[in-house]
Short mmCIF file of C-alpha atoms in Angstrom, two decimals:
data_model
loop_
_atom_site.label_atom_id
_atom_site.label_comp_id
_atom_site.label_asym_id
_atom_site.label_seq_id
_atom_site.Cartn_x
_atom_site.Cartn_y
_atom_site.Cartn_z
CA MET A 1 5.10 -18.09 -29.56
CA PRO A 2 1.97 -16.24 -28.36
CA LYS A 3 1.69 -12.53 -29.10
CA VAL A 4 -0.15 -9.88 -27.10
CA PHE A 5 -1.19 -6.62 -28.78
CA TYR A 6 -1.73 -3.94 -26.12
CA THR A 7 -3.62 -0.79 -27.14
CA GLN A 8 -3.39 2.16 -24.78
CA PRO A 9 -6.37 4.49 -24.20
CA ASP A 10 -4.63 7.01 -26.54
CA GLY A 11 -4.64 4.45 -29.34
CA SER A 12 -0.90 3.62 -29.31
CA GLU A 13 -0.09 -0.07 -29.60
CA ARG A 14 2.69 -2.36 -28.34
CA VAL A 15 3.17 -5.93 -29.39
CA ILE A 16 4.90 -8.30 -26.99
CA GLU A 17 5.91 -11.88 -27.64
CA GLY A 18 4.77 -13.75 -24.56
CA VAL A 19 5.63 -17.05 -22.92
CA VAL A 20 3.16 -19.95 -22.97
CA GLY A 21 1.48 -20.19 -19.57
CA ASP A 22 2.15 -16.57 -18.59
CA SER A 23 -0.90 -14.36 -18.31
CA VAL A 24 -1.63 -11.22 -20.31
CA MET A 25 -1.11 -9.31 -17.02
CA GLN A 26 2.30 -10.91 -16.29
CA THR A 27 3.42 -10.28 -19.86
CA ALA A 28 2.49 -6.60 -19.52
CA VAL A 29 4.12 -6.15 -16.14
CA ARG A 30 7.35 -7.93 -17.13
CA ASN A 31 7.67 -5.78 -20.23
CA GLY A 32 6.73 -2.46 -18.69
CA VAL A 33 3.43 -1.99 -20.54
CA SER A 34 1.82 0.87 -18.65
CA GLY A 35 -1.80 0.85 -17.55
CA ILE A 36 -1.88 -2.74 -16.30
CA VAL A 37 -1.06 -2.66 -12.61
CA GLY A 38 -1.77 -6.17 -11.38
CA GLN A 39 -1.04 -5.19 -7.83
CA CYS A 40 -2.21 -8.46 -6.26
CA GLY A 41 0.05 -10.49 -8.54
CA GLY A 42 -2.83 -12.41 -10.07
CA VAL A 43 -4.90 -13.72 -7.16
CA LEU A 44 -8.11 -11.86 -8.00
CA SER A 45 -8.01 -9.42 -5.16
CA CYS A 46 -7.30 -6.03 -6.73
CA ALA A 47 -9.12 -5.61 -10.09
CA THR A 48 -6.24 -3.47 -11.42
CA CYS A 49 -5.45 -5.52 -14.54
CA HIS A 50 -8.77 -4.90 -16.29
CA VAL A 51 -8.66 -5.05 -20.11
CA PHE A 52 -11.13 -5.05 -22.98
CA VAL A 53 -10.50 -8.05 -25.21
CA ASP A 54 -11.10 -7.70 -28.96
CA GLU A 55 -14.39 -9.41 -29.82
CA ASP A 56 -12.63 -11.74 -32.27
CA ASP A 57 -10.26 -13.02 -29.58
CA LEU A 58 -12.82 -13.57 -26.82
CA ALA A 59 -13.73 -17.11 -27.79
CA ALA A 60 -10.13 -18.26 -27.39
CA CYS A 61 -10.00 -16.99 -23.78
CA PRO A 62 -10.55 -19.33 -20.84
CA PRO A 63 -14.05 -19.14 -19.34
CA MET A 64 -14.67 -16.56 -16.63
CA THR A 65 -14.93 -17.80 -13.04
CA GLU A 66 -17.42 -16.43 -10.55
CA ASP A 67 -14.58 -14.74 -8.62
CA GLU A 68 -13.33 -12.91 -11.70
CA ASP A 69 -16.87 -11.89 -12.53
CA GLU A 70 -17.34 -10.42 -9.03
CA MET A 71 -14.06 -8.52 -9.13
CA LEU A 72 -14.82 -7.06 -12.56
CA ASP A 73 -17.90 -5.46 -11.02
CA VAL A 74 -15.70 -3.39 -8.73
CA ALA A 75 -12.99 -2.31 -11.21
CA ALA A 76 -12.25 1.42 -11.52
CA THR A 77 -13.44 1.63 -15.13
CA ASP A 78 -16.96 0.35 -15.85
CA ARG A 79 -17.01 -3.14 -17.27
CA GLU A 80 -18.16 -3.93 -20.79
CA PRO A 81 -19.29 -7.26 -22.25
CA ASN A 82 -15.70 -7.85 -23.45
CA SER A 83 -14.08 -7.00 -20.10
CA ARG A 84 -11.66 -9.47 -18.52
CA LEU A 85 -9.08 -9.41 -15.76
CA SER A 86 -5.87 -10.01 -17.67
CA CYS A 87 -4.32 -12.08 -14.86
CA GLN A 88 -6.80 -14.80 -15.77
CA LEU A 89 -5.84 -14.91 -19.46
CA ALA A 90 -3.07 -17.49 -19.70
CA LEU A 91 -1.34 -17.53 -23.09
CA VAL A 92 -1.39 -20.65 -25.24
CA ASP A 93 0.96 -21.57 -28.05
CA GLY A 94 0.35 -19.72 -31.30
CA GLN A 95 -2.27 -17.41 -29.78
CA ASP A 96 -2.59 -13.77 -30.86
CA ILE A 97 -4.62 -11.70 -28.44
CA HIS A 98 -5.56 -8.02 -28.79
CA VAL A 99 -6.48 -6.10 -25.66
CA THR A 100 -7.31 -2.45 -24.96
CA ILE A 101 -6.32 -0.91 -21.65
CA PRO A 102 -8.98 1.18 -19.86
CA ASP A 103 -8.49 4.79 -18.76
CA ALA A 104 -8.17 4.00 -15.08
CA GLN A 105 -7.21 0.96 -12.99
CA LEU A 106 -6.95 2.64 -9.60
CA MET B 1 20.50 3.38 16.58
CA SER B 2 23.13 0.67 16.28
CA TYR B 3 21.17 -1.30 13.68
CA PHE B 4 21.77 1.41 11.07
CA GLY B 5 25.27 2.19 12.29
CA ALA B 6 26.27 5.47 13.89
CA ALA B 7 26.14 8.82 12.10
CA SER B 8 29.67 10.01 11.52
CA ASP B 9 31.51 13.08 10.31
CA ALA B 10 33.92 10.89 8.36
CA PRO B 11 33.41 10.96 4.58
CA VAL B 12 31.14 8.18 3.34
CA VAL B 13 33.25 5.53 1.65
CA ALA B 14 31.89 4.41 -1.72
CA ASP B 15 30.86 0.96 -0.57
CA ALA B 16 27.84 -1.26 -0.96
CA SER B 17 27.12 -2.02 2.67
CA TYR B 18 23.58 -2.47 3.88
CA PRO B 19 21.94 -1.55 6.19
CA PHE B 20 23.61 1.86 6.43
CA GLY B 21 23.47 4.85 8.74
CA PRO B 22 21.81 8.23 8.27
CA ARG B 23 23.16 10.46 5.50
CA PRO B 24 21.80 13.09 3.13
CA ALA B 25 18.90 11.62 1.17
CA ARG B 26 20.64 11.88 -2.20
CA GLU B 27 23.63 9.92 -0.87
CA ALA B 28 21.28 7.28 0.51
CA VAL B 29 19.81 6.83 -2.99
CA GLU B 30 23.34 6.49 -4.41
CA GLN B 31 24.13 3.86 -1.81
CA TYR B 32 20.98 1.94 -2.79
CA GLY B 33 22.24 2.03 -6.38
CA ARG B 34 25.57 0.47 -5.38
CA VAL B 35 23.88 -2.19 -3.28
CA ILE B 36 21.49 -3.04 -6.14
CA ALA B 37 24.37 -3.28 -8.62
CA ASP B 38 26.23 -5.59 -6.25
CA ARG B 39 23.56 -8.14 -5.24
CA PRO B 40 19.81 -8.83 -5.26
CA MET B 41 19.49 -9.12 -1.48
CA THR B 42 21.44 -8.93 1.79
CA ARG B 43 21.15 -11.19 4.80
CA VAL B 44 20.58 -8.84 7.73
CA THR B 45 20.49 -9.65 11.43
CA MET B 46 17.43 -7.77 12.57
CA PRO B 47 17.18 -6.13 16.01
CA PHE B 48 14.36 -8.64 16.73
CA GLY B 49 13.72 -12.12 15.36
CA GLY B 50 17.14 -12.99 13.98
CA ASP B 51 18.29 -13.10 10.36
CA CYS B 52 16.25 -12.06 7.36
CA TRP B 53 17.09 -11.69 3.69
CA VAL B 54 16.22 -8.14 2.61
CA VAL B 55 15.55 -7.80 -1.12
CA HIS B 56 16.88 -4.73 -2.93
CA ARG B 57 16.12 -5.27 -6.60
CA HIS B 58 12.71 -4.51 -8.06
CA GLN B 59 12.35 -7.65 -10.17
CA ALA B 60 13.57 -9.88 -7.34
CA ALA B 61 11.02 -8.23 -5.04
CA ARG B 62 8.25 -8.92 -7.49
CA ASP B 63 9.38 -12.52 -7.89
CA LEU B 64 9.36 -13.00 -4.13
CA LEU B 65 5.95 -11.44 -3.57
CA ALA B 66 4.31 -13.45 -6.34
CA ASP B 67 5.75 -16.78 -5.18
CA HIS B 68 3.42 -18.79 -2.97
CA ARG B 69 6.27 -20.90 -1.62
CA PHE B 70 6.88 -18.00 0.76
CA VAL B 71 4.40 -18.00 3.65
CA ARG B 72 3.72 -16.37 7.01
CA GLU B 73 2.49 -19.40 8.95
CA PRO B 74 5.53 -19.76 11.28
CA PHE B 75 5.00 -16.16 12.47
CA ARG B 76 1.27 -16.62 12.93
CA THR B 77 1.67 -19.76 15.01
CA GLY B 78 4.39 -18.17 17.09
CA GLU B 79 6.90 -20.81 16.02
CA ARG B 80 9.14 -17.94 14.96
CA VAL B 81 9.61 -14.33 16.04
CA VAL B 82 9.00 -11.86 13.20
CA PRO B 83 12.38 -10.47 12.11
CA PHE B 84 11.79 -6.74 12.27
CA PHE B 85 13.38 -3.49 13.36
CA VAL B 86 11.07 -3.29 16.37
CA GLN B 87 9.30 -5.96 18.38
CA PHE B 88 6.30 -6.78 16.24
CA PRO B 89 3.04 -6.15 18.14
CA ASP B 90 1.56 -9.54 19.05
CA PHE B 91 -2.03 -8.85 18.12
CA LEU B 92 -1.06 -8.00 14.52
CA ARG B 93 -0.01 -11.61 14.08
CA THR B 94 -3.65 -12.66 14.33
CA THR B 95 -4.72 -10.51 11.39
CA LEU B 96 -5.14 -11.11 7.68
CA GLN B 97 -1.57 -10.03 7.05
CA PHE B 98 -0.32 -13.25 8.62
CA GLU B 99 -2.72 -15.65 6.92
CA ASP B 100 -1.77 -17.75 3.90
CA PRO B 101 -3.97 -19.12 1.12
CA PRO B 102 -6.52 -20.64 1.05
CA ARG B 103 -7.76 -19.03 4.29
CA HIS B 104 -6.24 -15.71 3.33
CA THR B 105 -8.09 -15.71 0.03
CA LYS B 106 -11.40 -16.40 1.73
CA LEU B 107 -10.99 -13.70 4.36
CA ARG B 108 -9.55 -11.09 2.06
CA ARG B 109 -12.34 -11.42 -0.45
CA LEU B 110 -14.79 -10.55 2.31
CA VAL B 111 -13.44 -7.05 2.62
CA GLN B 112 -11.94 -6.43 -0.79
CA ARG B 113 -15.18 -5.55 -2.50
CA ALA B 114 -15.97 -2.97 0.16
CA ILE B 115 -12.63 -1.21 -0.47
CA SER B 116 -12.57 -1.76 -4.22
CA PRO B 117 -11.50 0.78 -6.86
CA ARG B 118 -15.18 1.33 -7.72
CA ARG B 119 -16.42 1.78 -4.15
CA VAL B 120 -13.60 4.22 -3.53
CA ARG B 121 -14.46 6.18 -6.67
CA GLU B 122 -17.95 6.59 -5.25
CA MET B 123 -16.47 7.96 -2.01
CA ARG B 124 -14.32 10.54 -3.80
CA GLU B 125 -16.88 13.31 -3.87
CA SER B 126 -17.43 13.15 -0.13
CA ALA B 127 -13.66 13.14 0.42
CA VAL B 128 -13.35 16.35 -1.63
CA ALA B 129 -16.18 17.95 0.35
CA PHE B 130 -14.68 16.96 3.69
CA ALA B 131 -11.17 18.10 2.72
CA ASN B 132 -12.65 21.49 1.87
CA GLU B 133 -14.48 21.65 5.19
CA LEU B 134 -11.18 21.04 6.95
CA ILE B 135 -9.47 23.74 4.87
CA ASP B 136 -12.31 26.15 5.68
CA GLY B 137 -11.69 25.41 9.34
CA MET B 138 -7.97 26.11 9.05
CA LEU B 139 -8.55 29.37 7.16
CA GLU B 140 -11.11 30.51 9.70
CA LYS B 141 -8.82 29.75 12.61
CA GLY B 142 -5.95 31.50 10.83
CA ALA B 143 -2.26 30.65 10.43
CA PRO B 144 -0.23 28.90 11.66
CA ALA B 145 -1.82 25.46 11.61
CA ASN B 146 -0.63 21.98 12.55
CA LEU B 147 -1.36 20.28 9.27
CA ILE B 148 -1.29 16.78 10.78
CA HIS B 149 -3.88 17.55 13.43
CA ASP B 150 -6.03 19.86 11.32
CA TYR B 151 -5.95 18.04 8.00
CA ALA B 152 -3.85 14.90 7.38
CA LEU B 153 -5.36 12.87 10.24
CA PRO B 154 -9.06 13.89 10.25
CA LEU B 155 -9.53 13.24 6.51
CA PRO B 156 -8.70 9.50 6.53
CA ILE B 157 -10.51 9.05 9.84
CA GLU B 158 -13.67 10.56 8.35
CA MET B 159 -13.41 8.29 5.30
CA LEU B 160 -12.84 5.24 7.48
CA SER B 161 -15.86 6.17 9.59
CA ASN B 162 -17.96 6.34 6.39
CA LEU B 163 -16.66 3.01 5.23
CA LEU B 164 -17.28 1.31 8.55
CA GLY B 165 -20.54 3.13 9.12
CA VAL B 166 -19.62 4.63 12.49
CA PRO B 167 -19.94 8.25 13.58
CA SER B 168 -16.79 10.29 13.05
CA SER B 169 -17.39 11.65 16.56
CA ASP B 170 -15.70 8.41 17.68
CA ARG B 171 -12.55 9.84 16.10
CA ALA B 172 -10.75 10.56 19.36
CA SER B 173 -11.20 6.94 20.42
CA PHE B 174 -9.92 5.67 17.03
CA GLU B 175 -6.80 7.77 17.44
CA ARG B 176 -6.19 6.51 20.95
CA TRP B 177 -6.77 2.84 20.12
CA SER B 178 -4.59 3.05 17.07
CA SER B 179 -1.73 4.84 18.74
CA SER B 180 -1.92 2.47 21.68
CA THR B 181 -1.97 -0.75 19.70
CA LEU B 182 0.75 0.38 17.29
CA ALA B 183 2.96 1.87 19.97
CA VAL B 184 6.40 0.31 20.13
CA ALA B 185 7.43 2.37 23.15
CA GLY B 186 6.12 5.02 25.51
CA LYS B 187 2.98 3.16 26.65
CA THR B 188 2.59 0.87 29.62
CA GLU B 189 1.29 -2.66 29.16
CA GLU B 190 -1.73 -1.76 31.32
CA GLU B 191 -2.59 1.20 29.08
CA ILE B 192 -2.32 -0.93 25.98
CA ALA B 193 -4.36 -3.78 27.48
CA SER B 194 -7.10 -1.42 28.60
CA ASP B 195 -7.29 0.28 25.18
CA MET B 196 -7.40 -3.06 23.38
CA LEU B 197 -10.21 -4.27 25.62
CA GLU B 198 -12.17 -1.11 24.92
CA LEU B 199 -11.63 -1.51 21.17
CA ALA B 200 -12.73 -5.16 21.30
CA GLY B 201 -15.90 -4.12 23.12
CA TYR B 202 -16.62 -1.36 20.61
CA MET B 203 -16.19 -3.71 17.71
CA GLY B 204 -18.26 -6.49 19.26
CA ASP B 205 -21.13 -4.03 19.84
CA LEU B 206 -20.85 -2.76 16.28
CA ILE B 207 -21.02 -6.23 14.76
CA ALA B 208 -23.93 -7.24 16.99
CA GLN B 209 -25.77 -4.07 15.98
CA ARG B 210 -25.21 -4.73 12.26
CA ARG B 211 -26.49 -8.29 12.63
CA LYS B 212 -29.75 -6.84 13.93
CA GLU B 213 -29.94 -3.87 11.56
CA PRO B 214 -27.82 -4.36 8.45
CA ARG B 215 -26.69 -1.28 6.54
CA GLU B 216 -24.69 -0.65 3.39
CA ASP B 217 -21.33 -0.57 5.10
CA LEU B 218 -18.29 -2.72 5.60
CA HIS B 219 -19.19 -3.90 9.07
CA SER B 220 -22.54 -5.13 7.80
CA SER B 221 -20.79 -7.26 5.18
CA LEU B 222 -18.48 -8.59 7.87
CA ALA B 223 -21.33 -9.19 10.29
CA HIS B 224 -23.29 -11.17 7.70
CA ALA B 225 -20.37 -12.94 6.10
CA HIS B 226 -21.08 -16.19 7.93
CA GLU B 227 -24.45 -16.42 6.17
CA LYS B 228 -22.71 -16.62 2.80
CA ASP B 229 -19.93 -18.85 4.01
CA ASP B 230 -20.80 -20.79 7.13
CA SER B 231 -17.19 -21.83 7.63
CA LEU B 232 -16.43 -18.26 8.74
CA THR B 233 -16.41 -17.74 12.46
CA ASP B 234 -16.46 -14.62 14.57
CA ALA B 235 -12.90 -15.46 15.51
CA GLU B 236 -11.99 -14.98 11.86
CA ILE B 237 -14.11 -11.90 11.27
CA PHE B 238 -13.07 -9.95 14.38
CA PRO B 239 -9.39 -9.51 13.54
CA ILE B 240 -10.33 -8.07 10.14
CA ALA B 241 -12.53 -5.44 11.71
CA PHE B 242 -9.83 -4.84 14.26
CA LEU B 243 -7.16 -4.33 11.61
CA LEU B 244 -9.35 -1.92 9.68
CA ILE B 245 -9.94 0.34 12.65
CA ILE B 246 -6.44 0.50 13.98
CA ALA B 247 -4.55 0.46 10.68
CA GLY B 248 -7.14 2.15 8.52
CA PHE B 249 -5.93 5.69 8.78
CA ASP B 250 -2.55 6.22 10.35
CA ASN B 251 -0.39 5.21 7.39
CA THR B 252 -2.57 7.28 5.10
CA ALA B 253 -2.26 10.27 7.41
CA ASN B 254 1.52 9.78 7.45
CA PHE B 255 1.77 9.76 3.70
CA ILE B 256 -0.53 12.77 3.34
CA GLY B 257 1.82 14.62 5.71
CA THR B 258 4.90 13.35 3.89
CA GLY B 259 3.43 14.34 0.52
CA ILE B 260 2.65 17.86 1.62
CA LEU B 261 6.01 18.28 3.35
CA SER B 262 7.90 17.02 0.29
CA LEU B 263 6.02 19.45 -1.94
CA LEU B 264 6.71 22.32 0.45
CA HIS B 265 10.41 21.46 0.15
CA SER B 266 10.39 21.52 -3.65
CA ASP B 267 9.46 24.87 -5.22
CA GLU B 268 9.83 23.34 -8.68
CA GLN B 269 7.50 20.39 -8.10
CA ARG B 270 4.98 22.52 -6.18
CA ALA B 271 4.86 24.97 -9.10
CA LEU B 272 4.32 22.04 -11.44
CA LEU B 273 1.49 20.67 -9.28
CA LEU B 274 -0.20 24.08 -9.23
CA THR B 275 -0.43 24.04 -13.04
CA ASP B 276 -2.95 21.16 -12.82
CA PRO B 277 -3.57 19.85 -9.29
CA ASP B 278 -6.37 17.44 -10.26
CA GLY B 279 -4.61 16.13 -13.35
CA LEU B 280 -1.28 15.58 -11.61
CA SER B 281 -2.51 14.28 -8.27
CA ALA B 282 -2.49 10.59 -9.31
CA THR B 283 1.13 10.52 -10.49
CA ALA B 284 2.12 12.83 -7.62
CA VAL B 285 0.80 10.34 -5.09
CA GLU B 286 2.72 7.42 -6.61
CA GLU B 287 5.86 9.55 -6.51
CA VAL B 288 5.24 10.55 -2.89
CA LEU B 289 4.87 6.87 -2.00
CA ARG B 290 8.06 5.99 -3.87
CA HIS B 291 10.24 8.91 -2.89
CA GLY B 292 8.44 11.37 -0.60
CA LEU B 293 10.35 10.33 2.53
CA PHE B 294 13.57 11.39 0.79
CA GLU B 295 12.28 14.92 0.18
CA ARG B 296 11.47 15.83 3.78
CA GLY B 297 14.81 17.49 4.26
CA LEU B 298 15.81 14.80 6.78
CA PRO B 299 18.77 12.40 6.67
CA MET B 300 17.89 8.89 5.49
CA SER B 301 19.15 5.51 6.68
CA GLY B 302 19.16 2.38 4.59
CA GLY B 303 17.24 -0.45 6.20
CA GLY B 304 13.69 -1.19 7.12
CA ASN B 305 11.49 -3.71 5.44
CA LEU B 306 7.92 -4.82 5.00
CA VAL B 307 6.61 -7.82 6.95
CA PRO B 308 8.75 -10.89 6.11
CA PHE B 309 7.85 -14.32 4.75
CA VAL B 310 9.40 -17.73 5.39
CA ALA B 311 10.54 -20.02 2.55
CA THR B 312 8.77 -23.41 2.65
CA GLU B 313 11.46 -24.96 0.42
CA ASP B 314 14.77 -23.94 -1.16
CA VAL B 315 14.04 -21.20 -3.71
CA VAL B 316 16.50 -19.36 -5.96
CA ILE B 317 15.65 -15.71 -6.56
CA ASP B 318 17.81 -13.72 -8.96
CA GLY B 319 20.64 -16.20 -8.45
CA GLN B 320 20.51 -16.18 -4.67
CA LEU B 321 19.50 -19.34 -2.83
CA VAL B 322 16.95 -18.72 -0.10
CA ALA B 323 16.98 -21.91 1.93
CA ALA B 324 13.87 -23.58 3.36
CA GLY B 325 13.05 -21.98 6.70
CA GLU B 326 14.84 -18.70 6.02
CA ALA B 327 13.00 -15.40 6.39
CA ILE B 328 12.86 -12.88 3.56
CA ALA B 329 11.31 -9.42 3.07
CA ILE B 330 11.55 -6.46 0.71
CA ASP B 331 12.89 -3.01 1.48
CA PRO B 332 10.33 -0.94 -0.45
CA SER B 333 12.45 2.24 -0.34
CA CYS B 334 15.42 0.50 -1.90
CA VAL B 335 13.22 -1.31 -4.44
CA GLY B 336 11.64 2.04 -5.34
CA HIS B 337 15.05 3.48 -6.22
CA ASP B 338 16.22 0.63 -8.46
CA PRO B 339 17.87 2.43 -11.40
CA ASN B 340 17.00 -0.50 -13.68
CA VAL B 341 13.32 0.41 -13.29
CA PHE B 342 13.21 4.08 -12.26
CA GLU B 343 15.02 6.64 -14.39
CA SER B 344 16.99 9.12 -12.25
CA PRO B 345 15.74 7.49 -9.04
CA ALA B 346 16.91 10.38 -6.82
CA ARG B 347 14.80 12.86 -8.76
CA PHE B 348 11.44 13.86 -7.23
CA ASP B 349 9.15 14.03 -10.24
CA ILE B 350 5.43 14.23 -9.58
CA SER B 351 4.70 13.64 -13.27
CA ARG B 352 6.67 10.34 -13.42
CA ALA B 353 4.53 8.18 -15.69
CA ASP B 354 5.66 4.59 -15.08
CA ASN B 355 6.03 4.25 -11.37
CA PRO B 356 5.63 0.66 -10.14
CA GLN B 357 6.67 1.59 -6.58
CA MET B 358 6.09 -1.06 -3.89
CA MET B 359 5.46 0.99 -0.79
CA LEU B 360 2.01 -0.65 -0.60
CA SER B 361 3.65 -4.00 -1.35
CA TYR B 362 2.64 -6.31 -4.18
CA GLY B 363 1.10 -9.72 -4.55
CA LEU B 364 -1.55 -11.32 -2.38
CA HIS B 365 -0.63 -9.28 0.70
CA HIS B 366 -0.57 -5.90 -1.06
CA CYS B 367 -2.20 -3.18 1.03
CA LEU B 368 -5.88 -3.98 1.55
CA GLY B 369 -6.75 -0.30 1.69
CA ALA B 370 -4.61 0.72 -1.30
CA PRO B 371 -7.42 2.15 -3.47
CA LEU B 372 -8.77 4.14 -0.52
CA ALA B 373 -5.35 5.36 0.58
CA ARG B 374 -4.51 6.51 -2.95
CA MET B 375 -7.78 8.36 -3.38
CA GLU B 376 -7.45 10.10 0.00
CA MET B 377 -3.88 11.17 -0.75
CA GLN B 378 -4.83 12.47 -4.19
CA VAL B 379 -7.73 14.47 -2.82
CA ALA B 380 -5.76 15.75 0.18
CA ILE B 381 -2.89 17.06 -1.94
CA ALA B 382 -4.96 18.49 -4.79
CA GLU B 383 -7.53 20.29 -2.63
CA LEU B 384 -5.02 21.77 -0.20
CA PHE B 385 -2.82 23.31 -2.87
CA LYS B 386 -5.82 24.47 -4.91
CA ARG B 387 -7.22 26.34 -1.94
CA ILE B 388 -3.94 27.52 -0.35
CA PRO B 389 -1.41 27.75 -3.21
CA ASP B 390 0.99 29.85 -1.11
CA LEU B 391 1.19 27.34 1.75
CA LYS B 392 4.59 27.47 3.52
CA LEU B 393 6.41 25.64 6.29
CA ALA B 394 6.32 27.44 9.64
CA GLY B 395 8.81 25.21 11.46
CA GLU B 396 10.21 21.72 11.53
CA PRO B 397 8.00 18.61 11.64
CA THR B 398 7.91 16.43 14.77
CA ILE B 399 8.24 12.68 14.28
CA ASN B 400 7.31 10.00 16.82
CA TYR B 401 9.81 7.15 16.75
CA ASP B 402 7.95 5.23 19.48
CA HIS B 403 5.24 4.11 17.10
CA LEU B 404 5.28 1.26 14.58
CA SER B 405 4.56 3.54 11.62
CA ILE B 406 6.92 6.36 12.77
CA PRO B 407 4.28 9.07 12.25
CA MET B 408 4.72 12.78 11.88
CA THR B 409 2.80 14.23 14.82
CA SER B 410 3.10 17.87 13.86
CA LEU B 411 3.73 19.81 10.68
CA PRO B 412 3.53 23.55 11.27
CA VAL B 413 2.39 25.52 8.22
CA THR B 414 1.40 29.08 7.42
CA TRP B 415 0.10 31.00 4.39
#
């Protein structure tokens, strides 16, 4: 079962066992992880599920599309090289992924 | 209003009926709780457009709004009348709200970047400055003031003018076009037709102008969109511009008014806000969206829903079969008082931390202007109470029920 490690801006961490095929955003929203809004439900039109992915886990993430890239430019918190929109990070079997939630999504 | 049932002096029986008639706000929240415990949704015969499932539970609402098997095509094509509590204005059916993917995705992306969280953050400073100008004006003129006219309405209109790149001196026309096109009563067809024609002319001129002299504003991106994507036609671009002008400020103004009124009704929450207006404004706004209407000191009915969808196949949501061809919508007020998600849902708490309210909807049709609306509401509430901490009500608000968004038209205040 995939596991997502969510770190809040204050450093606190929650670990959620996810479902294969669900995204990091869906897993957060279903389990009440605060700080990931995902208002558009995962169709790349809100930029409110921005996360910073741990460097070590980046390679295992699916490649970024042009649309995700464009939306990351307009997120509320400035993007970093390890920024992703968590609705685009579908979980695969056995994956552990560590993400940090930015200060602001809205 | 027969749809909600008649108000009655008889004691309210502890039932789970829905929709339900006006009653004290706290009792309405309790009724929501019973309805939610009983079932995920109710099939309601709407005053217009026939039957519609209305979803009560938060998770069921989220499931619905994230499921692409629910579409709006039959409403857009006119094959079906939109089930709604008023007759849905025809022209709204031509806008983005009634498109489905993939066309929806293409059109929405055009405007989304211009109203993005980042763009809105850049506009914040000018919103603060303008809010303070308006407050200066009210203080100069002296109490009492009509907070809707003097504050809640001009602020979002100014921000919209900035976004669209038009002079805010066109404000009076914006107000007229908007109130005319969203009117559900009280306007003649001739008045509406003439206002719509004028708005179409204004918009056409604006787009033509931006094609000649592009600027850094939303209409310029719309005007030049066909260069990036030659499948986009003016017929697709116009309704977007149209929607932005007529819907770009009145809901925001309503919620600014509702937010201020709800805070004026709660000494405890107002005192809390005053301890840190800037720090608390973000959570305060989410709470106003979720629950503000219940703190206006007015009775509340149970009913009312966002724009419906139609199921393209049989879908089971939270155990309930929604058959192919049936209409379904969420009641955001009920969803926002689901005790499985919101602790003490009847409590007005401007510091509520986890507040996934759905007043701005969710999923691919969530409010296009959400980041802008939130920022404007945060600024409006924080600046007003910072500058006039002893603001008080000077009478009862006036509400216009002949308008699609049921706006407050006056909110008398003093200090």
